Coordinates of C-alpha atoms in Angstrom, one line a residue:
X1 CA 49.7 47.3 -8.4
X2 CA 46.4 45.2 -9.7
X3 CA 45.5 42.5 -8.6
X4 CA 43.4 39.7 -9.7
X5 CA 43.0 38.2 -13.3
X6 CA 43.6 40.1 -16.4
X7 CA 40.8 39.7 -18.8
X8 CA 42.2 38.5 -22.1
X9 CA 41.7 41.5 -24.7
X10 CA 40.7 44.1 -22.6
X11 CA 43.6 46.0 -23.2
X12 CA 42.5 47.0 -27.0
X13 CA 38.9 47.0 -26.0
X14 CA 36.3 49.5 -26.3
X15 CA 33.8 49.7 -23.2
X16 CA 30.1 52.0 -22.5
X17 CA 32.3 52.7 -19.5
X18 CA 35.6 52.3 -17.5
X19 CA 35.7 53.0 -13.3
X20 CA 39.5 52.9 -13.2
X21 CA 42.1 53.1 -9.9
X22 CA 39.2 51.6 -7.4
X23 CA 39.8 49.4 -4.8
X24 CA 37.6 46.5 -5.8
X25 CA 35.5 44.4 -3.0
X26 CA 33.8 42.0 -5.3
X27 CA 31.0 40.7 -2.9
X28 CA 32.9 37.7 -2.2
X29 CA 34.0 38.5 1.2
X30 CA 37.8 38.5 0.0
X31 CA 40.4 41.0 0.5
X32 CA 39.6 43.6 -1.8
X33 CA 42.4 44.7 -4.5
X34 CA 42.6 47.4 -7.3
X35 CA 41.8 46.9 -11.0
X36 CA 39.5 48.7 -13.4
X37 CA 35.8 47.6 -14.2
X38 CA 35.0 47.8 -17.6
X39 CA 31.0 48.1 -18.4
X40 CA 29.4 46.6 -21.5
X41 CA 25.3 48.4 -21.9
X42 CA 24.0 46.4 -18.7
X43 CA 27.0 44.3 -18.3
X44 CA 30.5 44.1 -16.5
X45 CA 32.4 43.3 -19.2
X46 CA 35.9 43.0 -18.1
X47 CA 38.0 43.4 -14.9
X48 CA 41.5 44.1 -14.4
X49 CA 43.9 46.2 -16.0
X50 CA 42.2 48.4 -18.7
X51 CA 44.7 51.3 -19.0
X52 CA 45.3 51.1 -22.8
X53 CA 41.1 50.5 -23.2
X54 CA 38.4 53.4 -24.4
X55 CA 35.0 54.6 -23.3
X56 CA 32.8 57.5 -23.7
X57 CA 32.5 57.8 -20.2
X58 CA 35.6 56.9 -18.0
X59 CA 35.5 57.4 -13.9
X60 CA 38.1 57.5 -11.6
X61 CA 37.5 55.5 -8.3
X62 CA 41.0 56.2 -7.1
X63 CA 41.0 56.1 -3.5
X64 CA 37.3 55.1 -3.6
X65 CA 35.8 51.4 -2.5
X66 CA 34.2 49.6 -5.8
X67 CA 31.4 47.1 -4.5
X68 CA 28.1 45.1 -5.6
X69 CA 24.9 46.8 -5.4
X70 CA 23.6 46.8 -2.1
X71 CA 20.6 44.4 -1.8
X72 CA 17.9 45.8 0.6
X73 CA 15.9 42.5 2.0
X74 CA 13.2 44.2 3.2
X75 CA 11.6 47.3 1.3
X76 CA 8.1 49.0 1.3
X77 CA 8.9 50.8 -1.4
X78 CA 6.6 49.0 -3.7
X79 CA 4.2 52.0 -2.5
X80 CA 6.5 54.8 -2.6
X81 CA 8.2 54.6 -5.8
X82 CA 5.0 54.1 -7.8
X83 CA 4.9 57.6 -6.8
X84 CA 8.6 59.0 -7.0
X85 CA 10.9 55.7 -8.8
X86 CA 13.7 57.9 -7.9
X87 CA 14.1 56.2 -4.8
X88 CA 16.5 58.6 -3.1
X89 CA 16.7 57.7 0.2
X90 CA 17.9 54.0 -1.0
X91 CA 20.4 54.9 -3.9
X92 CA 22.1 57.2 -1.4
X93 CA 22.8 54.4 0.5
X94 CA 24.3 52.3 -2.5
X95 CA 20.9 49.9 -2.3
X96 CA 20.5 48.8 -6.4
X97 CA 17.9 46.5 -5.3
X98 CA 14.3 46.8 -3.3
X99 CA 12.9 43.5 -2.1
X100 CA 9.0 43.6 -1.2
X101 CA 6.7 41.2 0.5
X102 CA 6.7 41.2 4.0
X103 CA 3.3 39.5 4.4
X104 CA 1.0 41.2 2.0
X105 CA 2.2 41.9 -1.3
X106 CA 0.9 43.9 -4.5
X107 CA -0.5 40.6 -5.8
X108 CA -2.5 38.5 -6.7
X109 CA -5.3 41.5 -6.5
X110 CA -8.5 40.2 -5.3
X111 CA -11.6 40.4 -7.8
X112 CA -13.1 43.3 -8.5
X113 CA -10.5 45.8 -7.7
X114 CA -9.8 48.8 -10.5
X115 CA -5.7 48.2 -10.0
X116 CA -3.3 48.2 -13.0
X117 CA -2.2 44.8 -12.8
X118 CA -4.4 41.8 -11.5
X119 CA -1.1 39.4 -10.5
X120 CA 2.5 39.5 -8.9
X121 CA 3.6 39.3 -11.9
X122 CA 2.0 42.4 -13.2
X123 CA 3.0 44.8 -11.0
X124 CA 7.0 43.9 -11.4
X125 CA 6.1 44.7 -15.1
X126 CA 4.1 47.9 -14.1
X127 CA 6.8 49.8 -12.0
X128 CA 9.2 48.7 -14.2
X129 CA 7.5 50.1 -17.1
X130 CA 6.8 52.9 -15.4
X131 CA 9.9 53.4 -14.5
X132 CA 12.3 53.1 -11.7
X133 CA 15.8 53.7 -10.9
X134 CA 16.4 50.6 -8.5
X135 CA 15.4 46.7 -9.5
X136 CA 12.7 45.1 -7.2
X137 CA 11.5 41.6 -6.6
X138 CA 9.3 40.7 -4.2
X139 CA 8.0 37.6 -2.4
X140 CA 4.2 36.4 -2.0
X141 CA 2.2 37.7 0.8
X142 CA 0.6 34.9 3.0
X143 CA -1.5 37.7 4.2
X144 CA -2.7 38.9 0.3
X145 CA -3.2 35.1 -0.9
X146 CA -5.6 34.8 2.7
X147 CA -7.5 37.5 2.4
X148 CA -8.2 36.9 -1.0
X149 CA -9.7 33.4 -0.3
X150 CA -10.9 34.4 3.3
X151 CA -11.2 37.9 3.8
X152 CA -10.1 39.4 6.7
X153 CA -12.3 36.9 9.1
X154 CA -10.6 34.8 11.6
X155 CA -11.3 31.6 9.8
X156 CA -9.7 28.3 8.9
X157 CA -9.5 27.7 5.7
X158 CA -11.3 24.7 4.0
X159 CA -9.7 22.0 1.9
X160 CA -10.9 23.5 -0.7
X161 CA -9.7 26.8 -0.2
X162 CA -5.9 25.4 1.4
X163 CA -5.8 24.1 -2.0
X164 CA -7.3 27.6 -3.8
X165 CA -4.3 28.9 -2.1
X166 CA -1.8 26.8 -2.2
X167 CA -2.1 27.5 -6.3
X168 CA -1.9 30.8 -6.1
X169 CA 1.2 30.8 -4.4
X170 CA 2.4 28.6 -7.3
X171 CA 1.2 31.0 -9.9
X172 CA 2.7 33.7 -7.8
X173 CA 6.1 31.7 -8.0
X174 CA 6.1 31.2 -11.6
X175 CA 5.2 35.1 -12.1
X176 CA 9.0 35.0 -10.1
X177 CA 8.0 35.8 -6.7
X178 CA 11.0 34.6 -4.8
X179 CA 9.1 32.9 -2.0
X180 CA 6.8 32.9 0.9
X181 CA 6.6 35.9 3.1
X182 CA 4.4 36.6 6.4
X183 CA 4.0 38.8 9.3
X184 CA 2.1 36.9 11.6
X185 CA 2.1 39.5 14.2
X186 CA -1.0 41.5 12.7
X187 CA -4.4 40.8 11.6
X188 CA -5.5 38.9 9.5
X189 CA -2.4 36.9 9.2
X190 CA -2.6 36.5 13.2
X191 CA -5.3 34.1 12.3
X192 CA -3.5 31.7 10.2
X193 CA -2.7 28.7 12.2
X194 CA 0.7 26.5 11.9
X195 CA -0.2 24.0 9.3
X196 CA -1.8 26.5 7.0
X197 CA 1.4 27.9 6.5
X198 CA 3.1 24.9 6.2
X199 CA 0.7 23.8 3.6
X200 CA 1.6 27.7 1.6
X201 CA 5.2 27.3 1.8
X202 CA 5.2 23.0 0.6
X203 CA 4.1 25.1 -2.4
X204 CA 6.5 28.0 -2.8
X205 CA 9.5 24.8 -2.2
X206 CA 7.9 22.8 -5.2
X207 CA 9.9 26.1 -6.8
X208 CA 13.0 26.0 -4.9
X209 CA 11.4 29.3 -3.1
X210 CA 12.3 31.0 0.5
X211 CA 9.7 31.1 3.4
X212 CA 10.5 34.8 5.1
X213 CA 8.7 35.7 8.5
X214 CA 8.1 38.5 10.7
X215 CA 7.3 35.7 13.3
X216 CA 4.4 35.7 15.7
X217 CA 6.3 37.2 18.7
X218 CA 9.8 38.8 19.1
X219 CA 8.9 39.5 22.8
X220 CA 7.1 37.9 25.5
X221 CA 6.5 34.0 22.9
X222 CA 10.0 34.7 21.0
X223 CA 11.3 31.2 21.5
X224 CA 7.8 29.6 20.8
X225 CA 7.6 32.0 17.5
X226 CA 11.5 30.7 16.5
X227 CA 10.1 27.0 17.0
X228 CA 7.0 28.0 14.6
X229 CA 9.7 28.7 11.7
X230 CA 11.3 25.8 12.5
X231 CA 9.2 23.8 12.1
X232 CA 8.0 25.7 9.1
X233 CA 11.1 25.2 7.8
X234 CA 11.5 21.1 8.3
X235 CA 7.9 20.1 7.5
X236 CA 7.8 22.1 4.8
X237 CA 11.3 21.5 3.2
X238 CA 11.7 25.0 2.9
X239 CA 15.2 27.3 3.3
X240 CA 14.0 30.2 5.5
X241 CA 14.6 33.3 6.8
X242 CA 13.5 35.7 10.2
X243 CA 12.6 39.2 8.9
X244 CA 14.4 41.9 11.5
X245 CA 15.2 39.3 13.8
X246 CA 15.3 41.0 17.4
X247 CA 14.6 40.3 21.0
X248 CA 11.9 42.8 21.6
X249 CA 11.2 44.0 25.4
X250 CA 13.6 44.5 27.9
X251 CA 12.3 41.7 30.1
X252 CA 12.8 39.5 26.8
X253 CA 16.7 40.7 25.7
X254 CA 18.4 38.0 27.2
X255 CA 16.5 35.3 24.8
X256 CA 18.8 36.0 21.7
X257 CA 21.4 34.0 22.7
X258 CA 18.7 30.7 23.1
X259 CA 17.7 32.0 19.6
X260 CA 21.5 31.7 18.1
X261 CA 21.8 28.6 19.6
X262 CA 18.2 27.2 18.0
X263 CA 19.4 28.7 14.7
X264 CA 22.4 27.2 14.7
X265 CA 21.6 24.1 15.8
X266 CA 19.5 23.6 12.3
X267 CA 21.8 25.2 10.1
X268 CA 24.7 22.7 11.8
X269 CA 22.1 19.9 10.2
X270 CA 22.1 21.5 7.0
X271 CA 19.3 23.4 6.7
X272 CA 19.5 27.0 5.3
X273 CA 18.6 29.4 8.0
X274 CA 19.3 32.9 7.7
X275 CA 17.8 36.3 8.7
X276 CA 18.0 39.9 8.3
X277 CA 17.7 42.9 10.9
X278 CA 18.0 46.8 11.1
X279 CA 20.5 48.6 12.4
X280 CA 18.6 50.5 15.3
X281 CA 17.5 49.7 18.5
X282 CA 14.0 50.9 17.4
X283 CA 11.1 49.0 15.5
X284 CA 8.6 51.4 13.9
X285 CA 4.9 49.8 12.9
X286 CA 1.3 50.9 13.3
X287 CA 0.1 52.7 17.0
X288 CA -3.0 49.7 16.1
X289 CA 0.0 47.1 16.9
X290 CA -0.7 47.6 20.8
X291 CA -4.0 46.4 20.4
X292 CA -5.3 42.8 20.3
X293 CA -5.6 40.9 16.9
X294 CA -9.3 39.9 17.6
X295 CA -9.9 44.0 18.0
X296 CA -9.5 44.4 14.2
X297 CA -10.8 41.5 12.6
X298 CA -12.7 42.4 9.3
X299 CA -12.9 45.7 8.1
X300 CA -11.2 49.3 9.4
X301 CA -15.5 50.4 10.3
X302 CA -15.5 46.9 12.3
X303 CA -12.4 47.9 13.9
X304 CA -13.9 51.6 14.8
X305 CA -17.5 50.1 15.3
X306 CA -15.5 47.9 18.4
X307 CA -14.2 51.1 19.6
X308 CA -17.3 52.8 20.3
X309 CA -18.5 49.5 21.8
X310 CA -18.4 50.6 25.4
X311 CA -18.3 46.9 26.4
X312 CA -15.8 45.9 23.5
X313 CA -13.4 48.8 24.3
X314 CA -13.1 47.9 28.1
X315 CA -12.1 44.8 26.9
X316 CA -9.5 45.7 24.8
X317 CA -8.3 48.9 27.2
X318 CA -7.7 45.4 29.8
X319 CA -6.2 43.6 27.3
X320 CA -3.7 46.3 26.3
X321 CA -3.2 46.9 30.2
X322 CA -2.1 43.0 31.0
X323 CA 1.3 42.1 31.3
X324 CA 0.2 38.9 29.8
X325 CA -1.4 38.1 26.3
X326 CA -1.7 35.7 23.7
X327 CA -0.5 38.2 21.1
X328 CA 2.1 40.7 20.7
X329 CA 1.1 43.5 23.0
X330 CA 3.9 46.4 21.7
X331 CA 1.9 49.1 24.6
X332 CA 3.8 46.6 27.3
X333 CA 7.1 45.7 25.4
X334 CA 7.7 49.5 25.1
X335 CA 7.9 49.6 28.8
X336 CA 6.8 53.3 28.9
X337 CA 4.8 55.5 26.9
X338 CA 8.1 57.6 26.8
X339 CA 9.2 54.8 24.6
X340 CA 6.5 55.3 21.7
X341 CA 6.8 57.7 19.3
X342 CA 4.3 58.8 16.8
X343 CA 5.0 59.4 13.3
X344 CA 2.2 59.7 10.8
X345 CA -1.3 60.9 11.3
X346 CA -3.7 61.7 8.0
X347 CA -6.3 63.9 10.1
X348 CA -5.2 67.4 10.0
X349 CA -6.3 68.4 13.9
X350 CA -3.7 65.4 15.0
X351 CA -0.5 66.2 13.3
X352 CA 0.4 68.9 15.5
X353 CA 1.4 65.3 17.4
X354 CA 3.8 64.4 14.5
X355 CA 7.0 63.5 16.3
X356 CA 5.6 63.7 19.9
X357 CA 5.9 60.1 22.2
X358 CA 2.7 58.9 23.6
X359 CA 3.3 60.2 26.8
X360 CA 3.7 64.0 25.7
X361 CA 0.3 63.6 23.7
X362 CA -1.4 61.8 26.8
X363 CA -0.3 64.6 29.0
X364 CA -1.1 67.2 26.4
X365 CA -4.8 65.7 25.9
X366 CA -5.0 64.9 30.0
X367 CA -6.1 61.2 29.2
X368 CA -4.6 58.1 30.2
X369 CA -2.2 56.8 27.7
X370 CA -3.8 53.5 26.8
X371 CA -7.2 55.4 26.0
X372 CA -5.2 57.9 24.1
X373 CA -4.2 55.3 21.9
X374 CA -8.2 54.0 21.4
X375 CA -8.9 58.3 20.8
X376 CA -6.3 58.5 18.6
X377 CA -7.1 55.8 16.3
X378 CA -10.6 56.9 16.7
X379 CA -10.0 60.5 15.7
X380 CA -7.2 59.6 12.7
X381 CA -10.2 56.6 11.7
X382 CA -7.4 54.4 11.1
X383 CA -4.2 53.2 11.6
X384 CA -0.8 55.8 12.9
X385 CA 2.8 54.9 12.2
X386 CA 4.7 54.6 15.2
X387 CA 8.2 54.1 16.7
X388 CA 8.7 52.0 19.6
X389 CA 12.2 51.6 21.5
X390 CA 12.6 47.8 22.3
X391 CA 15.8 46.6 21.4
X392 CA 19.0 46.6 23.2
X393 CA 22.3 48.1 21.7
X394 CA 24.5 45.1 22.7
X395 CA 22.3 42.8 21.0
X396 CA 21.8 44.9 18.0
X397 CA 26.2 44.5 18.0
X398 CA 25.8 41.0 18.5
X399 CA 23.4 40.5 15.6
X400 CA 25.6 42.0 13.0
X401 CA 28.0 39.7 14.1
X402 CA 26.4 36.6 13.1
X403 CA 27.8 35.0 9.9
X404 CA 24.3 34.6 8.4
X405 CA 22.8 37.6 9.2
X406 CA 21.8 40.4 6.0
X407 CA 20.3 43.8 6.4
X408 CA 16.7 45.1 5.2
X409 CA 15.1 49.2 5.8
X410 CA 12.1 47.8 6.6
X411 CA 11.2 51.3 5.3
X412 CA 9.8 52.8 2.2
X413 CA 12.1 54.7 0.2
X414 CA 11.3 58.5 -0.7
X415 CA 13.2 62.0 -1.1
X416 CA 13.3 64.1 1.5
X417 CA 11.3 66.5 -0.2
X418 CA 7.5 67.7 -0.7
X419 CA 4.7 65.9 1.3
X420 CA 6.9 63.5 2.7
X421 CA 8.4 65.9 4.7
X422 CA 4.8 66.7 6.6
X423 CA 5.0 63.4 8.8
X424 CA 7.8 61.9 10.3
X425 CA 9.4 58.4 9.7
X426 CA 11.9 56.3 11.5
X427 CA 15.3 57.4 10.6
X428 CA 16.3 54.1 8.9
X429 CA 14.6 55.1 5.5
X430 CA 17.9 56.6 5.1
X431 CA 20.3 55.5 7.0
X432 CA 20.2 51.8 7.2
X433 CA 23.3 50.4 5.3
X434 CA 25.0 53.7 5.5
X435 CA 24.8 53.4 9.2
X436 CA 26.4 49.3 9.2
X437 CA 29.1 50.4 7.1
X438 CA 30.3 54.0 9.1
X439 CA 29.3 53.3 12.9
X440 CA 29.2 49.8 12.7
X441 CA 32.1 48.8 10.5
X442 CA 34.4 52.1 10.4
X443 CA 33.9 53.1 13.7
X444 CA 33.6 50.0 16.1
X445 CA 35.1 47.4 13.8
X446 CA 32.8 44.7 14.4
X447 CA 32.8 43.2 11.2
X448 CA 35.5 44.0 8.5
X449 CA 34.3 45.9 5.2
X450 CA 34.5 42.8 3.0
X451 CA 32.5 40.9 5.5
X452 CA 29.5 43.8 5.4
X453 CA 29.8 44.1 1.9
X454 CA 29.7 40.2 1.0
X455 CA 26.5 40.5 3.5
X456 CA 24.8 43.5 2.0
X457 CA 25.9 41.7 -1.5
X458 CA 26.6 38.3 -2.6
X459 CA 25.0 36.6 0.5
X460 CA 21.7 38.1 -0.3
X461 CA 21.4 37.5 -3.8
X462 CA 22.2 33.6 -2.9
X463 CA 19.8 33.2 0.0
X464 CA 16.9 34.8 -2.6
X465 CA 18.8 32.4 -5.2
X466 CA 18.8 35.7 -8.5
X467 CA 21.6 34.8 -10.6
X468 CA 24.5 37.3 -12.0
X469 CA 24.3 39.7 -9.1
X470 CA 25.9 40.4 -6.1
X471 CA 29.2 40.0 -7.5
X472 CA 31.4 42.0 -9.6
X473 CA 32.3 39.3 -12.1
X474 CA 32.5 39.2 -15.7
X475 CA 29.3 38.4 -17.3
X476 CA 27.2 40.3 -14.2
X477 CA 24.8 42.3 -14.5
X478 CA 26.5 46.5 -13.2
X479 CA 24.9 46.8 -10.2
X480 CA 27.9 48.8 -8.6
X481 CA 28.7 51.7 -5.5
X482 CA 31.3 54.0 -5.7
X483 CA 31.5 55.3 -2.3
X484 CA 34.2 56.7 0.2
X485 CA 34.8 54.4 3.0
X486 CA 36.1 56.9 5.4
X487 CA 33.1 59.3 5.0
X488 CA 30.1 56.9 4.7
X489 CA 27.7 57.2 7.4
X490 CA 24.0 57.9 8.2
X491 CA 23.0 61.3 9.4
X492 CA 19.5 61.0 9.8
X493 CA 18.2 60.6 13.7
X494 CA 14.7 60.0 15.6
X495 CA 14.5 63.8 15.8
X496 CA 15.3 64.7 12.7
X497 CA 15.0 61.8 10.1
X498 CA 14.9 63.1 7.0
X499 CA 18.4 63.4 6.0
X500 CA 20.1 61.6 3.6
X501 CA 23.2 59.2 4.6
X502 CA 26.6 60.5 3.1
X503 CA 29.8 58.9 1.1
X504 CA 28.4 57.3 -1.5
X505 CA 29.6 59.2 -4.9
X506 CA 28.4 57.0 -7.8
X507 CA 25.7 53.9 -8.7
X508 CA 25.2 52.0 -11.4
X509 CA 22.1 50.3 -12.1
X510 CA 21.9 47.8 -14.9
X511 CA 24.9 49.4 -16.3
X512 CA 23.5 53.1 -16.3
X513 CA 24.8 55.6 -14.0
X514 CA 22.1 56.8 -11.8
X515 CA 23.7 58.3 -9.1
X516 CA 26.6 60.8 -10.3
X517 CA 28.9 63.0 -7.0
X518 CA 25.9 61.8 -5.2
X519 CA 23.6 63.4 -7.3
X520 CA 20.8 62.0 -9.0
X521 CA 21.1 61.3 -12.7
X522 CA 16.9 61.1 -13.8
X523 CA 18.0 57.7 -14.9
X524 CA 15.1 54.6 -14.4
X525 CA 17.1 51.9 -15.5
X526 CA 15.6 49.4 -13.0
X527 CA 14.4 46.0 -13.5
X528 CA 12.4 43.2 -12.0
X529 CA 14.3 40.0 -10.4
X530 CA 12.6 37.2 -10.7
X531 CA 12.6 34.1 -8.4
X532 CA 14.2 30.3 -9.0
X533 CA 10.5 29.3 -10.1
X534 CA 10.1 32.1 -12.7
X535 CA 8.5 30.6 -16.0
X536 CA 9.0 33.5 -19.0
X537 CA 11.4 34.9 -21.6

């Protein structure tokens, strides 16, 4: 039986494409129901009951769940597919669109550099041209726009230079950046104070843009960091958003539930708060993250030049030792150097450590873990990617939960294959969504299949405010999954992470297949998404 309405014609239509027999979940949230999807070159052209229609290409989704592109709110793949626009590890998971700009972002480029494109703007048009099999937007780095005007120096910025850039974020907006992001956590972004942001995002609202934060502390200052984006938020008339909100630190756990009630306190006054998270109890940054801002001010040779300092690096060896800091000190929120795990190292002598925790390699090298981490950096002259196990599984549960909460990698997104496969990476490169949808929503029910799809779907694409996607509606653009609800799931794990999720048979992007029986189809059919303020064709 179908379900739904019955598009007028579509019986003696012709279509690109017909997906017949699927049970449809639109991105609405509603129940789902079955009916055919009828494609139109980079359009869904009809839905319903297209039995007595024709297409070259006609799929049967017959037993299969028919969704929205996934949309993946936070992505680092701006990097990786420059290199490889396949993006495997994504498109095996459904995700039709990459969202950049946690912080810094691939422009404006500062003066002088030999890149491709010089704006925000530019690069959207480079990878696309390029080519690329997912879309991709991004927002504006706080941290680009700074250094650009500042450097890397811990400096406030002028009047002069607030409003140098405070236009650049406005150019950045037109280009269609779809906000404001930070990640005030690291330096130099660390150094920007409460009203410079303010300022930044007053300028990304006069475009009906979104401020997105990794705040200044999900540990030790987690309620002081929530109040900074609240306050963000109201001053600035801004809607908002926490990037992978979590309570990081076991001695800090018990502060989501003050955090829930914060958020939804403002959103009861009609402001729109939202946020996003991953679905493990680990966070994976840079080893450098258990080290004090101050420590790597300016250049990576002023960082090293502190390190050979004999009276600098006591100072930062006590500062990493302290239970209590001004900044986010990751070395103490880990608990135990058990609990860090190294991933990536570009000095060949050092990957032999690739996978190891902290405390294997201290014990291997006979040092004490905390001037491991100084030799390290040291010996790799620069930063190492690293996991560290700070979350709690009950709150991770009780963040999917929440009615506003949408889902980002914060990973790049690559193919298990080549050079990639000489470092490690945390396993939710490829098993993010595939994991919310099998463990999370199969297996322990917390949230019904609509719900996760509406919130990997429609939900996103309104909070980043991109119109005709997330939905499957007539006239939308045919961003659509085909994948097996009772087989999705993420395989991937901490010791072995590069492993592509499974259950996901087909994806469409734009219209074009790209993903075929979960093979890839060499298709780059992806486009840039442009913000609310975009000013072009």
């Amino acid at each position: 039986m179908f379900f739904g309405m019955l598009i007028s014609g579509c019986t003696t239509s012709n279509y690109d494409v017909i997906i017949k027999n699927g049970t449809i979940y639109d991105g609405s949230g509603q129940a789902p129901f079955i009916a055919d999807i009828g494609i139109n070159a980079d359009t869904i052209a009809a839905i319903g009951n297209l039995e007595s229609a024709s297409a070259p290409s006609i799929i049967d989704a017959q037993g299969m769940a028919v969704s929205p592109g996934f949309i993946n709110m936070l992505s680092w793949g701006n990097y990786s597919l420059l290199n490889d626009g396949r993006s495997l590890s994504g498109i095996k998971q459904g995700v039709t669109l990459e969202v950049f700009g946690e912080g810094s972002s691939m422009g404006p480029v500062a003066e002088g550099s030999d890149s491709e494109w010089t704006t925000l703007g530019g690069f959207l048009d480079y990878i696309t041209e390029k080519g690329v099999t997912p879309n991709v937007a991004s927002f504006v780095g706080a941290t680009t726009i700074r250094t650009n005007v500042l450097g890397r120096n811990n400096v406030k910025p002028t009047d002069e230079q607030l409003l140098e850039m405070q236009e650049m974020v406005r150019e950045a907006m037109r280009e269609g950046a779809l906000g404001l992001g930070t990640s005030l956590i690291y330096a130099p972004a660390f150094f920007a104070d409460t009203e410079e942001l303010i300022a930044l995002s007053k300028a990304a609202a006069e475009y009906n843009g979104r401020y997105i934060s990794h705040i200044r502390s999900e540990g030790d200052k987690f309620l002081e960091a929530v109040d900074e984006l609240l306050t963000i938020a109201t001053e600035a008339e801004i809607d908002a958003e926490f990037y992978h909100l979590k309570a990081a630190g076991k001695r800090n756990w018990d502060k989501l539930s003050v955090v829930v009630q914060k958020i939804d306190s403002l959103r009861s006054q009609g402001y729109d708060i939202s946020a996003n998270m991953y679905t493990y109890t680990a966070a994976s940054t840079g080893l450098d993250a258990t080290l004090p801002p101050w420590s790597q001010e300016g250049s990576t040779q002023d960082f090293l030049n502190r390190l050979n300092n004999p009276e600098i690096r006591s100072r930062i060896l006590r500062e990493v030792r302290s239970q209590e800091t001004d900044w986010e000190n990751f070395y103490q929120l880990a608990g135990e150097p058990e609990n860090i795990l190294l991933l990536e190292f570009n000095t060949d002598s050092l990957k032999k450590y690739t996978g190891k925790t902290l405390a294997e390699v201290s014990a291997a090298r006979n040092t004490d873990p905390v001037e491991t981490i100084l030799e390290l950096l040291e010996e790799n002259r620069g930063d190492i990617g690293s996991v560290y196990f700070l979350m709690s599984e009950e709150n991770v549960r009780r963040q999917i939960q929440l009615p506003y909460m949408t889902f980002g990698s914060d990973a790049r997104s690559v193919a298990a294959e080549g050079d990639v496969l000489n470092s490690s990476t945390h396993p939710r490169t490829y098993g993010n969504f595939a994991r919310l949808l099998g463990k999370y929503v199969r297996d322990e029910g917390l949230i019904s299949l609509e719900e996760a799809i509406y919130r990997l779907t429609q939900l996103p694409a309104q909070n980043l405010k991109i119109r005709n996607r997330g939905l499957l509606r007539t006239g939308y653009f045919a961003d659509i999954v085909i994948f097996d609800p009772q087989e999705v799931g993420d395989k991937a794990t901490f010791e072995e992470p590069h492993q592509y999720s499974v259950g996901v048979r087909d994806v469409f992007v734009n219209g074009t297949q790209v993903l075929n029986q979960g093979e890839h189809t060499g298709e780059m059919p992806g486009q840039a998404v442009r913000g609310p303020g975009f000013v072009g064709n």
